[in-house]
mmCIF file with all atom_site columns, C-alpha atoms in Angstrom:
data_model
loop_
_atom_site.group_PDB
_atom_site.id
_atom_site.type_symbol
_atom_site.label_atom_id
_atom_site.label_alt_id
_atom_site.label_comp_id
_atom_site.label_asym_id
_atom_site.label_entity_id
_atom_site.label_seq_id
_atom_site.pdbx_PDB_ins_code
_atom_site.Cartn_x
_atom_site.Cartn_y
_atom_site.Cartn_z
_atom_site.occupancy
_atom_site.B_iso_or_equiv
_atom_site.pdbx_formal_charge
_atom_site.auth_seq_id
_atom_site.auth_comp_id
_atom_site.auth_asym_id
_atom_site.auth_atom_id
_atom_site.pdbx_PDB_model_num
ATOM 1  C CA . MET A 1 1  ? 5.979  -12.824 1.366  1.00 0.00 ? 12 MET A CA 1
ATOM 2  C CA . LYS A 1 2  ? 4.096  -13.068 -1.933 1.00 0.00 ? 13 LYS A CA 1
ATOM 3  C CA . PRO A 1 3  ? 4.714  -10.508 -4.682 1.00 0.00 ? 14 PRO A CA 1
ATOM 4  C CA . LEU A 1 4  ? 2.679  -7.330  -4.746 1.00 0.00 ? 15 LEU A CA 1
ATOM 5  C CA . GLU A 1 5  ? -0.815 -7.551  -6.194 1.00 0.00 ? 16 GLU A CA 1
ATOM 6  C CA . GLN A 1 6  ? -3.359 -4.907  -7.200 1.00 0.00 ? 17 GLN A CA 1
ATOM 7  C CA . GLY A 1 7  ? -4.931 -5.003  -3.737 1.00 0.00 ? 18 GLY A CA 1
ATOM 8  C CA . ASP A 1 8  ? -1.511 -4.631  -2.117 1.00 0.00 ? 19 ASP A CA 1
ATOM 9  C CA . LYS A 1 9  ? -0.798 -1.605  -4.297 1.00 0.00 ? 20 LYS A CA 1
ATOM 10 C CA . GLU A 1 10 ? -3.930 0.124   -3.007 1.00 0.00 ? 21 GLU A CA 1
ATOM 11 C CA . TYR A 1 11 ? -2.945 -0.838  0.543  1.00 0.00 ? 22 TYR A CA 1
ATOM 12 C CA . ILE A 1 12 ? 0.498  0.703   0.054  1.00 0.00 ? 23 ILE A CA 1
ATOM 13 C CA . LYS A 1 13 ? -1.202 3.848   -1.243 1.00 0.00 ? 24 LYS A CA 1
ATOM 14 C CA . LYS A 1 14 ? -3.220 4.058   1.981  1.00 0.00 ? 25 LYS A CA 1
ATOM 15 C CA . VAL A 1 15 ? -0.089 3.527   4.069  1.00 0.00 ? 26 VAL A CA 1
ATOM 16 C CA . LYS A 1 16 ? 1.711  6.255   2.110  1.00 0.00 ? 27 LYS A CA 1
ATOM 17 C CA . VAL A 1 17 ? -1.138 8.699   2.743  1.00 0.00 ? 28 VAL A CA 1
ATOM 18 C CA . THR A 1 18 ? -1.117 7.786   6.431  1.00 0.00 ? 29 THR A CA 1
ATOM 19 C CA . CYS A 1 19 ? 2.642  8.403   6.589  1.00 0.00 ? 30 CYS A CA 1
ATOM 20 C CA . ASP A 1 20 ? 2.165  11.778  4.907  1.00 0.00 ? 31 ASP A CA 1
ATOM 21 C CA . LEU A 1 21 ? -0.245 12.870  7.634  1.00 0.00 ? 32 LEU A CA 1
#
């Protein structure tokens, strides 16, 4: 897997919010 990029960071943010729900 390639290293994290700015877009991936935002994606992780979304996943975190989804996990918090």
